[in-house]
Amino acid sequence: MSSSDDSVLRPAVVAPTEVSVLSAACHARMDLIGSVDERTPVTGVTLRAQDVRRGDLFAALPGNRFHGAQFAADALAAGATAVLTDPAGSAIIQGLDGPLDCVVLVHPDPRQVLGDLSSRIYGQPSRRLTVIGITGTSGKTTTSYLTEAALMASGQSVGLIGTVETRIAGIRQPSALTTPEAPELQGLLAAMVEQGVHSVVMEVSSHALALGRVDGCAFAVGAFTNLSQDHLDFHPTMRDYFNAKSLLFQPDSPVRALRSVVCVDDEWGREMAGVAGPDAITLSTTGVAADWHASDSQVAADGSQSVTVTGPSGDTYSMTVPMPGRYNVANALTALAVCDHIGISVRTVIDAIAGVSVPGRVEKVDRGQAFLAVVDYAHKPAALEAVIATLRSQIDGRLAVVVGAGGDRDTGKRPLMGAAAVRGAELVVITDDNPRTERPDDIRAQVLAGAHEVADAERPPGAAPVRDIGDRREAIRFAVAWAEPGDVVLIAGKGHEAGQEIDGVKYPFDDRQVLAEAIDDLVIRPDAPPGGGS
């Protein structure tokens, strides 16, 4: 029996590809070990030995701690017929004990060719789909959901690949990374083709572009939302971060989209439009010259916005954006421009957008309380500033923000998160996010340091002292207990996530559920003992 993980979605039927074809395609040396030959068939590909299925190519790549070739014996025992690796990996495999029957494809940089090989093994599925790639620091998820809704409303069967989930025709599938590794991605696209999907909306992270996870993908449309500080643990500079994103638009990039849609509200967007070239479709919500633009928002009591949209031909349309925040107008306008670009009627798109709800993005938790309670995925300074400004514009009362920062990630943004929170909120509670392998106290100290650097004169009148409550549940309870009618409680950073990662273990934790329980306990049933301390 294979040790494969059946939650990794693949097509049911794959036409075999001989290893000689794969070797020629990527210019890899082919070493035959045991009773195999160059006609050995390959019917799948994976990076993980535990996911191997019979007939797979096992990609044994060098890593920071281990070389994938160290797990080649497990992969072969599970049914792999070939291994892709580098010279160091080949030496490891040659030194394995016991008789082996496999083909080893040796390439100096196997990751560089893995995307194209994965695509070839699965029959180049993206060429049989309309693949829409959405990149940018913020707004990828919301724009993806809005685009998916519009495509489905047009009668298409749609796939969604992103941070929150992967869906096929609206049905949730297993998902881990924002953009899966190349073998998993190509298998997923092939499964979507097999299930009759027409279009795929995919969030494309900078990591995916820089590490070649989307190599082998044929993008029909690439969309850029914005750029602000994030992932500087991976990218040494903002310029490097921008350059990674620009791979979706550069004329000489192997993953350049056929058509481009770019939001030019920030300087990075205007530069990206230049990279994409004169045929790029541009959009703006700030009055910058663009093909699409939106008027000022008329905001309803529930936070929804009404705007007038003007298209490239000068035609105007009334559009309702069901979420608060001017940045969500930009997200909606991006979805509209993308869908118009591939032939979906503007009216179909606008009608579909009006009914969309995005998990963990300015998501309200309503238990009948007299104040507004919101969960949002804002985990970078610009996103936190934007959601705070949005909520501020909707209320007359005070604002509480519960926020932290993730471990093993960009440390430079931690003090900026603390500063953004205290400039906008009367109550700031610094708490743990996903500490991962770092000491939670150290992370909070860096966030607190940024908060304490903000002068009292820069804080809202009557602001309370900043609180340090490491236990996230108790931090949320403290903010809820503080809130009065007309106030807002914002729980920022984790959004849709249903777990909290501490020292390598992911514990069940959903901000939306914990917030609802706190409101029930402290507001709806006020006789319950309060939490949080003073």
Short mmCIF file of C-alpha atoms in Angstrom, two decimals:
data_model
loop_
_atom_site.label_atom_id
_atom_site.label_comp_id
_atom_site.label_asym_id
_atom_site.label_seq_id
_atom_site.Cartn_x
_atom_site.Cartn_y
_atom_site.Cartn_z
CA MET A 1 0.00 0.00 0.00
CA SER A 2 1.26 3.48 -0.83
CA SER A 3 1.97 5.87 2.01
CA SER A 4 0.59 8.72 -0.05
CA ASP A 5 -1.60 11.44 1.39
CA ASP A 6 -4.87 11.24 -0.52
CA SER A 7 -5.71 14.79 0.57
CA VAL A 8 -3.19 15.97 -2.07
CA LEU A 9 -5.51 16.45 -5.01
CA ARG A 10 -4.41 14.94 -8.31
CA PRO A 11 -6.10 13.78 -11.49
CA ALA A 12 -7.46 10.23 -11.52
CA VAL A 13 -5.90 9.44 -14.90
CA VAL A 14 -2.49 10.59 -16.15
CA ALA A 15 -0.95 9.58 -19.48
CA PRO A 16 2.54 8.17 -18.76
CA THR A 17 5.61 10.14 -19.79
CA GLU A 18 8.85 8.25 -20.38
CA VAL A 19 11.83 9.44 -18.33
CA SER A 20 13.85 9.94 -21.49
CA VAL A 21 11.36 12.62 -22.55
CA LEU A 22 11.68 14.33 -19.17
CA SER A 23 15.47 14.11 -19.28
CA ALA A 24 15.58 15.73 -22.70
CA ALA A 25 13.06 18.41 -21.70
CA CYS A 26 15.15 19.67 -18.79
CA HIS A 27 18.64 18.74 -20.08
CA ALA A 28 19.25 16.46 -17.12
CA ARG A 29 21.69 13.58 -17.02
CA MET A 30 19.90 10.24 -16.81
CA ASP A 31 21.43 7.56 -14.56
CA LEU A 32 19.83 4.11 -14.73
CA ILE A 33 20.06 2.07 -11.52
CA GLY A 34 19.00 -1.56 -11.43
CA SER A 35 16.58 -3.15 -13.88
CA VAL A 36 15.13 0.03 -15.40
CA ASP A 37 15.54 1.68 -18.78
CA GLU A 38 14.90 5.03 -20.42
CA ARG A 39 11.32 4.02 -21.24
CA THR A 40 10.40 3.90 -17.53
CA PRO A 41 7.01 5.66 -17.24
CA VAL A 42 6.22 8.52 -14.89
CA THR A 43 2.61 9.32 -13.96
CA GLY A 44 2.98 11.83 -11.15
CA VAL A 45 5.43 13.99 -9.23
CA THR A 46 5.92 15.05 -5.60
CA LEU A 47 8.41 16.77 -3.32
CA ARG A 48 7.41 14.75 -0.27
CA ALA A 49 8.33 11.10 0.17
CA GLN A 50 5.23 10.53 2.30
CA ASP A 51 3.03 11.69 -0.61
CA VAL A 52 4.54 9.36 -3.19
CA ARG A 53 2.18 7.32 -5.35
CA ARG A 54 3.19 4.45 -7.60
CA GLY A 55 4.77 5.74 -10.80
CA ASP A 56 5.87 9.09 -9.33
CA LEU A 57 8.93 11.18 -9.99
CA PHE A 58 10.31 12.09 -6.55
CA ALA A 59 11.91 15.56 -6.53
CA ALA A 60 14.78 15.33 -4.04
CA LEU A 61 15.88 18.93 -3.60
CA PRO A 62 18.58 20.36 -1.32
CA GLY A 63 17.19 22.08 1.77
CA ASN A 64 18.40 24.19 4.66
CA ARG A 65 18.52 21.25 7.08
CA PHE A 66 18.27 18.09 4.99
CA HIS A 67 18.76 17.01 1.43
CA GLY A 68 15.66 15.47 -0.09
CA ALA A 69 17.77 12.60 -1.41
CA GLN A 70 18.05 11.34 2.17
CA PHE A 71 14.39 10.28 1.81
CA ALA A 72 14.80 8.67 -1.61
CA ALA A 73 14.70 5.13 -0.20
CA ASP A 74 11.30 5.82 1.37
CA ALA A 75 10.04 7.32 -1.89
CA LEU A 76 11.21 4.32 -3.92
CA ALA A 77 9.70 1.90 -1.42
CA ALA A 78 6.38 3.74 -1.83
CA GLY A 79 6.46 3.23 -5.60
CA ALA A 80 8.46 6.08 -7.10
CA THR A 81 10.11 5.05 -10.37
CA ALA A 82 12.40 8.06 -10.84
CA VAL A 83 14.17 10.74 -8.82
CA LEU A 84 15.04 14.31 -9.83
CA THR A 85 17.98 15.69 -7.87
CA ASP A 86 21.30 17.53 -8.05
CA PRO A 87 24.80 15.99 -8.13
CA ALA A 88 25.00 15.94 -4.31
CA GLY A 89 21.66 14.15 -4.17
CA SER A 90 22.78 11.67 -6.79
CA ALA A 91 25.80 10.78 -4.66
CA ILE A 92 23.53 10.19 -1.66
CA ILE A 93 21.27 7.89 -3.69
CA GLN A 94 24.22 5.97 -5.13
CA GLY A 95 25.35 5.29 -1.56
CA LEU A 96 22.02 3.85 -0.36
CA ASP A 97 22.08 0.28 0.90
CA GLY A 98 20.18 -2.47 -0.84
CA PRO A 99 19.19 -3.11 -4.44
CA LEU A 100 17.56 -0.15 -6.17
CA ASP A 101 15.47 0.07 -9.32
CA CYS A 102 15.07 3.67 -10.39
CA VAL A 103 16.07 6.35 -12.85
CA VAL A 104 17.93 9.33 -11.43
CA LEU A 105 17.65 12.61 -13.35
CA VAL A 106 20.58 14.79 -12.33
CA HIS A 107 20.38 18.55 -12.87
CA PRO A 108 22.60 21.28 -11.36
CA ASP A 109 19.49 23.23 -10.22
CA PRO A 110 16.54 20.83 -10.03
CA ARG A 111 14.18 23.39 -8.53
CA GLN A 112 14.66 25.56 -11.61
CA VAL A 113 13.21 22.84 -13.87
CA LEU A 114 10.71 21.27 -11.48
CA GLY A 115 7.77 23.48 -12.49
CA ASP A 116 8.12 22.80 -16.20
CA LEU A 117 8.65 19.08 -15.59
CA SER A 118 5.59 18.90 -13.33
CA SER A 119 3.51 20.65 -15.96
CA ARG A 120 4.74 18.25 -18.65
CA ILE A 121 4.02 15.17 -16.50
CA TYR A 122 0.41 16.31 -15.98
CA GLY A 123 -0.16 17.25 -19.61
CA GLN A 124 0.40 21.04 -19.30
CA PRO A 125 -3.00 21.62 -17.66
CA SER A 126 -2.82 25.43 -17.43
CA ARG A 127 -2.95 25.61 -21.24
CA ARG A 128 -6.44 24.10 -21.06
CA LEU A 129 -7.64 26.63 -18.48
CA THR A 130 -8.03 30.39 -18.22
CA VAL A 131 -5.62 30.98 -15.34
CA ILE A 132 -5.82 34.35 -13.56
CA GLY A 133 -2.87 35.12 -11.27
CA ILE A 134 -3.31 37.80 -8.61
CA THR A 135 -0.26 39.16 -6.83
CA GLY A 136 0.50 42.04 -4.46
CA THR A 137 1.06 42.52 -0.74
CA SER A 138 -2.56 43.01 0.29
CA GLY A 139 -5.87 42.29 -1.37
CA LYS A 140 -4.99 39.03 -3.13
CA THR A 141 -7.54 36.96 -1.25
CA THR A 142 -10.39 39.45 -1.46
CA THR A 143 -9.77 40.10 -5.15
CA SER A 144 -9.65 36.36 -5.79
CA TYR A 145 -13.00 35.77 -4.08
CA LEU A 146 -14.62 38.63 -5.97
CA THR A 147 -13.24 37.37 -9.28
CA GLU A 148 -14.31 33.80 -8.55
CA ALA A 149 -17.86 34.96 -7.78
CA ALA A 150 -18.08 36.90 -11.04
CA LEU A 151 -16.79 34.00 -13.11
CA MET A 152 -19.23 31.60 -11.49
CA ALA A 153 -22.07 34.06 -12.09
CA SER A 154 -21.16 34.01 -15.78
CA GLY A 155 -21.84 30.27 -15.84
CA GLN A 156 -18.28 28.99 -15.61
CA SER A 157 -16.98 26.19 -13.42
CA VAL A 158 -14.20 27.88 -11.44
CA GLY A 159 -11.20 26.82 -9.40
CA LEU A 160 -9.81 28.96 -6.57
CA ILE A 161 -6.30 28.57 -5.15
CA GLY A 162 -5.32 30.81 -2.26
CA THR A 163 -4.51 31.64 1.33
CA VAL A 164 -7.85 30.69 2.88
CA GLU A 165 -8.70 27.62 0.85
CA THR A 166 -8.66 25.83 -2.46
CA ARG A 167 -12.07 25.34 -4.08
CA ILE A 168 -13.39 23.59 -7.15
CA ALA A 169 -16.80 24.81 -8.30
CA GLY A 170 -17.32 26.29 -4.82
CA ILE A 171 -16.39 23.07 -2.96
CA ARG A 172 -13.51 23.35 -0.52
CA GLN A 173 -10.39 21.21 -1.03
CA PRO A 174 -7.34 20.67 1.21
CA SER A 175 -4.91 23.61 1.10
CA ALA A 176 -1.69 24.60 2.89
CA LEU A 177 0.39 27.25 1.13
CA THR A 178 -0.93 30.42 -0.50
CA THR A 179 0.59 29.09 -3.72
CA PRO A 180 1.34 25.33 -3.60
CA GLU A 181 4.70 23.89 -4.60
CA ALA A 182 5.02 23.20 -8.34
CA PRO A 183 4.23 19.44 -8.28
CA GLU A 184 1.13 19.91 -6.11
CA LEU A 185 0.02 22.93 -8.13
CA GLN A 186 0.30 21.19 -11.49
CA GLY A 187 -1.48 18.11 -10.15
CA LEU A 188 -4.23 20.31 -8.77
CA LEU A 189 -4.64 22.14 -12.09
CA ALA A 190 -4.81 18.79 -13.91
CA ALA A 191 -7.47 17.58 -11.47
CA MET A 192 -9.43 20.76 -12.15
CA VAL A 193 -9.24 20.13 -15.90
CA GLU A 194 -10.43 16.58 -15.31
CA GLN A 195 -13.39 17.89 -13.29
CA GLY A 196 -14.51 20.29 -16.01
CA VAL A 197 -13.17 23.57 -14.63
CA HIS A 198 -12.99 26.44 -17.13
CA SER A 199 -11.12 29.15 -15.21
CA VAL A 200 -8.81 29.24 -12.21
CA VAL A 201 -8.22 32.23 -9.94
CA MET A 202 -4.88 31.88 -8.15
CA GLU A 203 -3.17 33.97 -5.51
CA VAL A 204 0.47 34.21 -6.56
CA SER A 205 2.85 34.99 -3.70
CA SER A 206 6.31 36.50 -4.07
CA HIS A 207 7.75 33.27 -2.65
CA ALA A 208 5.98 31.30 -5.39
CA LEU A 209 7.42 33.52 -8.09
CA ALA A 210 10.94 33.65 -6.64
CA LEU A 211 11.10 29.90 -5.92
CA GLY A 212 9.62 28.79 -9.22
CA ARG A 213 6.42 27.30 -7.78
CA VAL A 214 4.39 28.70 -10.68
CA ASP A 215 6.92 27.79 -13.38
CA GLY A 216 5.13 25.82 -16.05
CA CYS A 217 1.93 27.85 -15.64
CA ALA A 218 0.42 29.68 -18.59
CA PHE A 219 -1.30 32.76 -17.12
CA ALA A 220 -4.06 34.29 -19.21
CA VAL A 221 -4.23 37.35 -16.95
CA GLY A 222 -1.93 38.69 -14.24
CA ALA A 223 -3.23 41.28 -11.76
CA PHE A 224 -1.25 43.46 -9.35
CA THR A 225 -2.93 44.99 -6.29
CA ASN A 226 -0.29 46.97 -4.33
CA LEU A 227 3.04 46.67 -2.53
CA SER A 228 3.98 47.52 1.05
CA GLN A 229 6.46 46.18 3.59
CA ASP A 230 6.19 42.45 4.16
CA HIS A 231 8.32 39.31 3.78
CA LEU A 232 11.60 41.15 4.30
CA ASP A 233 12.78 38.03 6.10
CA PHE A 234 12.80 36.39 2.65
CA HIS A 235 13.46 39.37 0.38
CA PRO A 236 16.51 41.42 1.40
CA THR A 237 15.00 44.70 0.15
CA MET A 238 11.72 46.15 -1.06
CA ARG A 239 13.28 46.30 -4.53
CA ASP A 240 13.92 42.56 -4.45
CA TYR A 241 10.34 42.03 -3.24
CA PHE A 242 9.04 44.13 -6.15
CA ASN A 243 11.24 42.31 -8.64
CA ALA A 244 9.81 38.97 -7.55
CA LYS A 245 6.26 40.23 -8.02
CA SER A 246 7.19 41.67 -11.42
CA LEU A 247 8.00 38.21 -12.80
CA LEU A 248 4.28 37.92 -13.56
CA PHE A 249 4.56 40.97 -15.85
CA GLN A 250 8.11 41.19 -17.21
CA PRO A 251 8.28 40.72 -21.00
CA ASP A 252 11.14 38.21 -20.76
CA SER A 253 9.72 36.22 -17.82
CA PRO A 254 8.75 32.57 -18.49
CA VAL A 255 5.60 33.09 -16.39
CA ARG A 256 4.59 36.45 -17.88
CA ALA A 257 0.82 36.68 -18.18
CA LEU A 258 -0.62 37.23 -21.65
CA ARG A 259 -2.61 40.21 -20.34
CA SER A 260 -2.04 42.47 -17.33
CA VAL A 261 -4.27 44.41 -14.95
CA VAL A 262 -2.47 46.80 -12.59
CA CYS A 263 -3.74 49.01 -9.76
CA VAL A 264 -1.76 52.26 -9.96
CA ASP A 265 -2.87 53.75 -6.64
CA ASP A 266 0.68 53.51 -5.23
CA GLU A 267 4.11 54.24 -6.71
CA TRP A 268 4.94 50.54 -6.96
CA GLY A 269 1.80 50.00 -9.00
CA ARG A 270 2.71 52.78 -11.38
CA GLU A 271 6.15 51.25 -11.82
CA MET A 272 4.59 47.81 -12.35
CA ALA A 273 2.37 49.23 -15.08
CA GLY A 274 5.54 50.36 -16.80
CA VAL A 275 7.03 46.88 -16.49
CA ALA A 276 3.87 45.32 -17.93
CA GLY A 277 3.97 47.63 -20.93
CA PRO A 278 1.55 49.85 -22.83
CA ASP A 279 -1.08 47.14 -23.26
CA ALA A 280 -1.60 46.80 -19.50
CA ILE A 281 -5.07 47.70 -18.22
CA THR A 282 -4.76 50.11 -15.29
CA LEU A 283 -7.16 51.10 -12.53
CA SER A 284 -7.21 53.70 -9.77
CA THR A 285 -9.36 54.75 -6.84
CA THR A 286 -7.31 57.86 -6.05
CA GLY A 287 -7.76 59.95 -9.19
CA VAL A 288 -4.55 58.84 -10.88
CA ALA A 289 -4.99 58.58 -14.66
CA ALA A 290 -6.06 55.02 -15.46
CA ASP A 291 -8.30 52.96 -17.75
CA TRP A 292 -10.73 52.23 -14.89
CA HIS A 293 -11.45 54.50 -11.97
CA ALA A 294 -13.96 54.79 -9.15
CA SER A 295 -15.65 57.80 -7.59
CA ASP A 296 -15.62 58.61 -3.88
CA SER A 297 -17.44 56.04 -1.74
CA GLN A 298 -20.87 56.51 -0.26
CA VAL A 299 -20.72 54.38 2.88
CA ALA A 300 -23.84 52.73 4.31
CA ALA A 301 -24.43 51.96 7.98
CA ASP A 302 -23.38 48.32 7.48
CA GLY A 303 -20.04 49.38 5.95
CA SER A 304 -20.94 48.58 2.35
CA GLN A 305 -19.94 51.18 -0.21
CA SER A 306 -21.54 52.58 -3.33
CA VAL A 307 -19.29 53.96 -6.05
CA THR A 308 -19.58 55.05 -9.63
CA VAL A 309 -17.15 53.21 -11.88
CA THR A 310 -15.91 54.58 -15.18
CA GLY A 311 -14.48 52.16 -17.71
CA PRO A 312 -12.02 52.55 -20.59
CA SER A 313 -14.77 53.54 -23.04
CA GLY A 314 -16.09 56.25 -20.73
CA ASP A 315 -19.19 54.26 -19.76
CA THR A 316 -20.23 54.57 -16.12
CA TYR A 317 -21.68 51.97 -13.79
CA SER A 318 -23.01 51.93 -10.22
CA MET A 319 -21.21 49.34 -8.10
CA THR A 320 -21.82 48.18 -4.54
CA VAL A 321 -18.80 46.88 -2.62
CA PRO A 322 -20.13 44.78 0.28
CA MET A 323 -17.12 45.43 2.54
CA PRO A 324 -15.80 48.62 4.16
CA GLY A 325 -12.51 50.26 3.24
CA ARG A 326 -11.36 52.18 0.21
CA TYR A 327 -8.83 49.40 -0.44
CA ASN A 328 -11.76 47.05 -0.99
CA VAL A 329 -13.03 49.38 -3.71
CA ALA A 330 -9.63 48.87 -5.34
CA ASN A 331 -9.96 45.11 -4.92
CA ALA A 332 -13.43 45.13 -6.47
CA LEU A 333 -12.29 47.35 -9.33
CA THR A 334 -9.37 44.98 -9.98
CA ALA A 335 -11.77 42.02 -10.17
CA LEU A 336 -14.03 44.00 -12.50
CA ALA A 337 -11.16 44.94 -14.82
CA VAL A 338 -9.87 41.36 -14.90
CA CYS A 339 -13.27 39.90 -15.74
CA ASP A 340 -14.04 42.55 -18.35
CA HIS A 341 -10.65 41.83 -19.90
CA ILE A 342 -11.61 38.19 -20.49
CA GLY A 343 -15.08 38.96 -21.79
CA ILE A 344 -17.42 38.78 -18.76
CA SER A 345 -20.13 41.43 -18.91
CA VAL A 346 -19.67 44.33 -16.52
CA ARG A 347 -23.21 44.00 -15.19
CA THR A 348 -22.65 40.30 -14.37
CA VAL A 349 -19.49 41.17 -12.48
CA ILE A 350 -21.04 44.04 -10.53
CA ASP A 351 -24.08 41.97 -9.53
CA ALA A 352 -21.85 39.12 -8.34
CA ILE A 353 -19.49 41.34 -6.34
CA ALA A 354 -22.36 42.80 -4.33
CA GLY A 355 -23.04 39.46 -2.63
CA VAL A 356 -19.51 38.32 -1.71
CA SER A 357 -18.26 37.71 1.83
CA VAL A 358 -14.57 36.95 2.36
CA PRO A 359 -13.54 34.89 5.42
CA GLY A 360 -11.42 36.81 7.92
CA ARG A 361 -11.38 40.05 5.94
CA VAL A 362 -13.14 42.77 7.95
CA GLU A 363 -15.42 39.94 9.07
CA LYS A 364 -18.02 41.01 11.62
CA VAL A 365 -18.87 38.93 14.66
CA ASP A 366 -22.41 39.83 15.69
CA ARG A 367 -23.82 38.30 18.85
CA GLY A 368 -26.34 41.08 19.46
CA GLN A 369 -23.85 43.32 21.28
CA ALA A 370 -24.06 47.12 21.13
CA PHE A 371 -20.56 47.58 19.70
CA LEU A 372 -18.94 46.45 16.46
CA ALA A 373 -16.64 43.43 16.66
CA VAL A 374 -14.41 42.64 13.66
CA VAL A 375 -11.77 40.06 12.76
CA ASP A 376 -9.27 40.95 10.03
CA TYR A 377 -6.19 39.29 8.54
CA ALA A 378 -4.17 42.54 8.72
CA HIS A 379 -0.69 41.28 9.64
CA LYS A 380 1.48 43.96 8.04
CA PRO A 381 1.74 47.68 8.91
CA ALA A 382 0.01 49.13 5.83
CA ALA A 383 -2.87 46.67 6.08
CA LEU A 384 -3.33 47.43 9.80
CA GLU A 385 -3.31 51.18 9.14
CA ALA A 386 -5.87 50.74 6.37
CA VAL A 387 -8.35 48.67 8.38
CA ILE A 388 -8.02 51.00 11.40
CA ALA A 389 -8.69 54.04 9.19
CA THR A 390 -11.67 52.26 7.65
CA LEU A 391 -13.25 51.41 11.00
CA ARG A 392 -12.49 54.90 12.33
CA SER A 393 -14.45 56.43 9.46
CA GLN A 394 -17.54 54.40 10.35
CA ILE A 395 -17.90 55.04 14.07
CA ASP A 396 -18.28 57.82 16.60
CA GLY A 397 -17.04 55.70 19.50
CA ARG A 398 -13.67 54.35 20.57
CA LEU A 399 -11.52 51.67 18.96
CA ALA A 400 -9.76 48.72 20.58
CA VAL A 401 -7.12 46.75 18.65
CA VAL A 402 -5.77 43.36 19.66
CA VAL A 403 -2.64 42.66 17.64
CA GLY A 404 0.67 40.82 17.62
CA ALA A 405 3.22 39.60 15.08
CA GLY A 406 4.19 36.21 13.73
CA GLY A 407 7.40 34.43 14.66
CA ASP A 408 10.07 33.36 12.16
CA ARG A 409 9.00 36.16 9.83
CA ASP A 410 10.04 39.72 8.94
CA THR A 411 11.16 41.23 12.26
CA GLY A 412 11.38 44.76 10.87
CA LYS A 413 7.63 45.15 10.64
CA ARG A 414 6.99 44.30 14.33
CA PRO A 415 7.61 47.78 15.81
CA LEU A 416 5.75 49.27 12.84
CA MET A 417 2.72 47.15 13.74
CA GLY A 418 2.80 48.44 17.32
CA ALA A 419 3.15 52.05 16.15
CA ALA A 420 0.29 51.71 13.64
CA ALA A 421 -2.00 50.31 16.32
CA VAL A 422 -1.39 52.99 18.97
CA ARG A 423 -1.72 55.85 16.50
CA GLY A 424 -5.21 54.69 15.62
CA ALA A 425 -6.77 53.12 18.70
CA GLU A 426 -7.75 54.20 22.20
CA LEU A 427 -6.96 50.70 23.49
CA VAL A 428 -4.15 48.54 22.16
CA VAL A 429 -3.59 45.05 23.48
CA ILE A 430 -0.34 43.44 22.32
CA THR A 431 -0.68 39.67 22.27
CA ASP A 432 0.74 36.52 20.70
CA ASP A 433 0.01 35.77 17.05
CA ASN A 434 1.75 32.63 15.72
CA PRO A 435 5.04 32.60 17.67
CA ARG A 436 6.19 29.50 15.79
CA THR A 437 9.70 28.69 17.05
CA GLU A 438 10.46 32.11 18.60
CA ARG A 439 9.98 33.17 22.21
CA PRO A 440 6.56 34.89 22.37
CA ASP A 441 7.82 37.40 24.95
CA ASP A 442 10.57 38.55 22.58
CA ILE A 443 8.14 39.13 19.72
CA ARG A 444 5.73 41.10 21.89
CA ALA A 445 8.61 43.18 23.24
CA GLN A 446 9.47 44.28 19.69
CA VAL A 447 5.86 45.20 18.94
CA LEU A 448 5.62 47.03 22.27
CA ALA A 449 8.84 48.93 21.54
CA GLY A 450 7.27 50.39 18.42
CA ALA A 451 4.12 51.27 20.32
CA HIS A 452 6.04 53.05 23.08
CA GLU A 453 7.97 55.15 20.55
CA VAL A 454 4.76 56.94 19.56
CA ALA A 455 4.28 60.18 21.49
CA ASP A 456 1.09 60.63 23.49
CA ALA A 457 0.22 63.61 21.29
CA GLU A 458 0.04 61.27 18.30
CA ARG A 459 -2.49 58.99 20.00
CA PRO A 460 -6.27 59.50 20.07
CA PRO A 461 -7.52 61.66 22.96
CA GLY A 462 -8.19 59.65 26.10
CA ALA A 463 -6.13 56.67 24.95
CA ALA A 464 -5.51 53.98 27.55
CA PRO A 465 -2.07 52.57 28.39
CA VAL A 466 -0.91 49.85 26.01
CA ARG A 467 -1.54 46.37 27.43
CA ASP A 468 0.73 43.35 27.13
CA ILE A 469 -1.33 40.15 27.43
CA GLY A 470 0.40 37.17 25.87
CA ASP A 471 -2.53 34.78 26.10
CA ARG A 472 -4.51 35.63 22.96
CA ARG A 473 -7.81 34.42 24.42
CA GLU A 474 -7.38 36.62 27.49
CA ALA A 475 -6.31 39.56 25.31
CA ILE A 476 -9.53 39.28 23.30
CA ARG A 477 -11.59 39.01 26.47
CA PHE A 478 -9.91 42.11 27.87
CA ALA A 479 -10.80 44.16 24.78
CA VAL A 480 -14.39 42.92 24.81
CA ALA A 481 -14.77 43.77 28.51
CA TRP A 482 -13.43 47.29 27.78
CA ALA A 483 -15.85 48.02 24.93
CA GLU A 484 -18.94 50.16 25.41
CA PRO A 485 -21.92 50.81 23.12
CA GLY A 486 -20.79 52.48 19.90
CA ASP A 487 -17.18 51.25 20.17
CA VAL A 488 -15.29 48.89 17.86
CA VAL A 489 -13.16 45.88 18.81
CA LEU A 490 -10.72 44.81 16.08
CA ILE A 491 -8.89 41.49 16.38
CA ALA A 492 -6.08 41.75 13.83
CA GLY A 493 -3.51 39.44 12.33
CA LYS A 494 -4.91 35.94 11.98
CA GLY A 495 -8.21 36.47 10.19
CA HIS A 496 -9.51 33.19 8.78
CA GLU A 497 -6.89 31.01 10.48
CA ALA A 498 -8.21 28.22 12.67
CA GLY A 499 -4.99 27.46 14.54
CA GLN A 500 -2.18 29.07 16.52
CA GLU A 501 1.32 27.75 15.91
CA ILE A 502 3.50 27.59 19.03
CA ASP A 503 6.88 25.85 19.08
CA GLY A 504 6.07 23.69 16.08
CA VAL A 505 2.60 22.66 17.26
CA LYS A 506 -0.59 24.10 15.79
CA TYR A 507 -3.29 24.42 18.46
CA PRO A 508 -6.96 24.99 17.58
CA PHE A 509 -7.67 28.73 17.75
CA ASP A 510 -10.10 30.75 15.68
CA ASP A 511 -10.30 34.48 16.45
CA ARG A 512 -13.90 34.58 15.25
CA GLN A 513 -14.98 31.81 17.59
CA VAL A 514 -13.01 33.13 20.58
CA LEU A 515 -14.36 36.63 20.02
CA ALA A 516 -17.93 35.33 19.83
CA GLU A 517 -17.47 33.35 23.05
CA ALA A 518 -16.03 36.40 24.82
CA ILE A 519 -18.98 38.55 23.76
CA ASP A 520 -21.42 35.88 24.92
CA ASP A 521 -19.66 35.53 28.27
CA LEU A 522 -18.91 39.16 29.05
CA VAL A 523 -21.69 41.10 27.31
CA ILE A 524 -24.64 38.85 26.59
CA ARG A 525 -24.16 37.02 29.91
CA PRO A 526 -22.50 39.73 32.02
CA ASP A 527 -22.62 37.69 35.22
CA ALA A 528 -19.73 35.59 33.89
CA PRO A 529 -16.35 36.33 35.54
CA PRO A 530 -14.37 38.90 33.50
CA GLY A 531 -10.97 38.03 32.00
CA GLY A 532 -7.87 39.97 31.10
CA GLY A 533 -6.85 41.62 34.35
CA SER A 534 -6.14 45.31 34.65
#
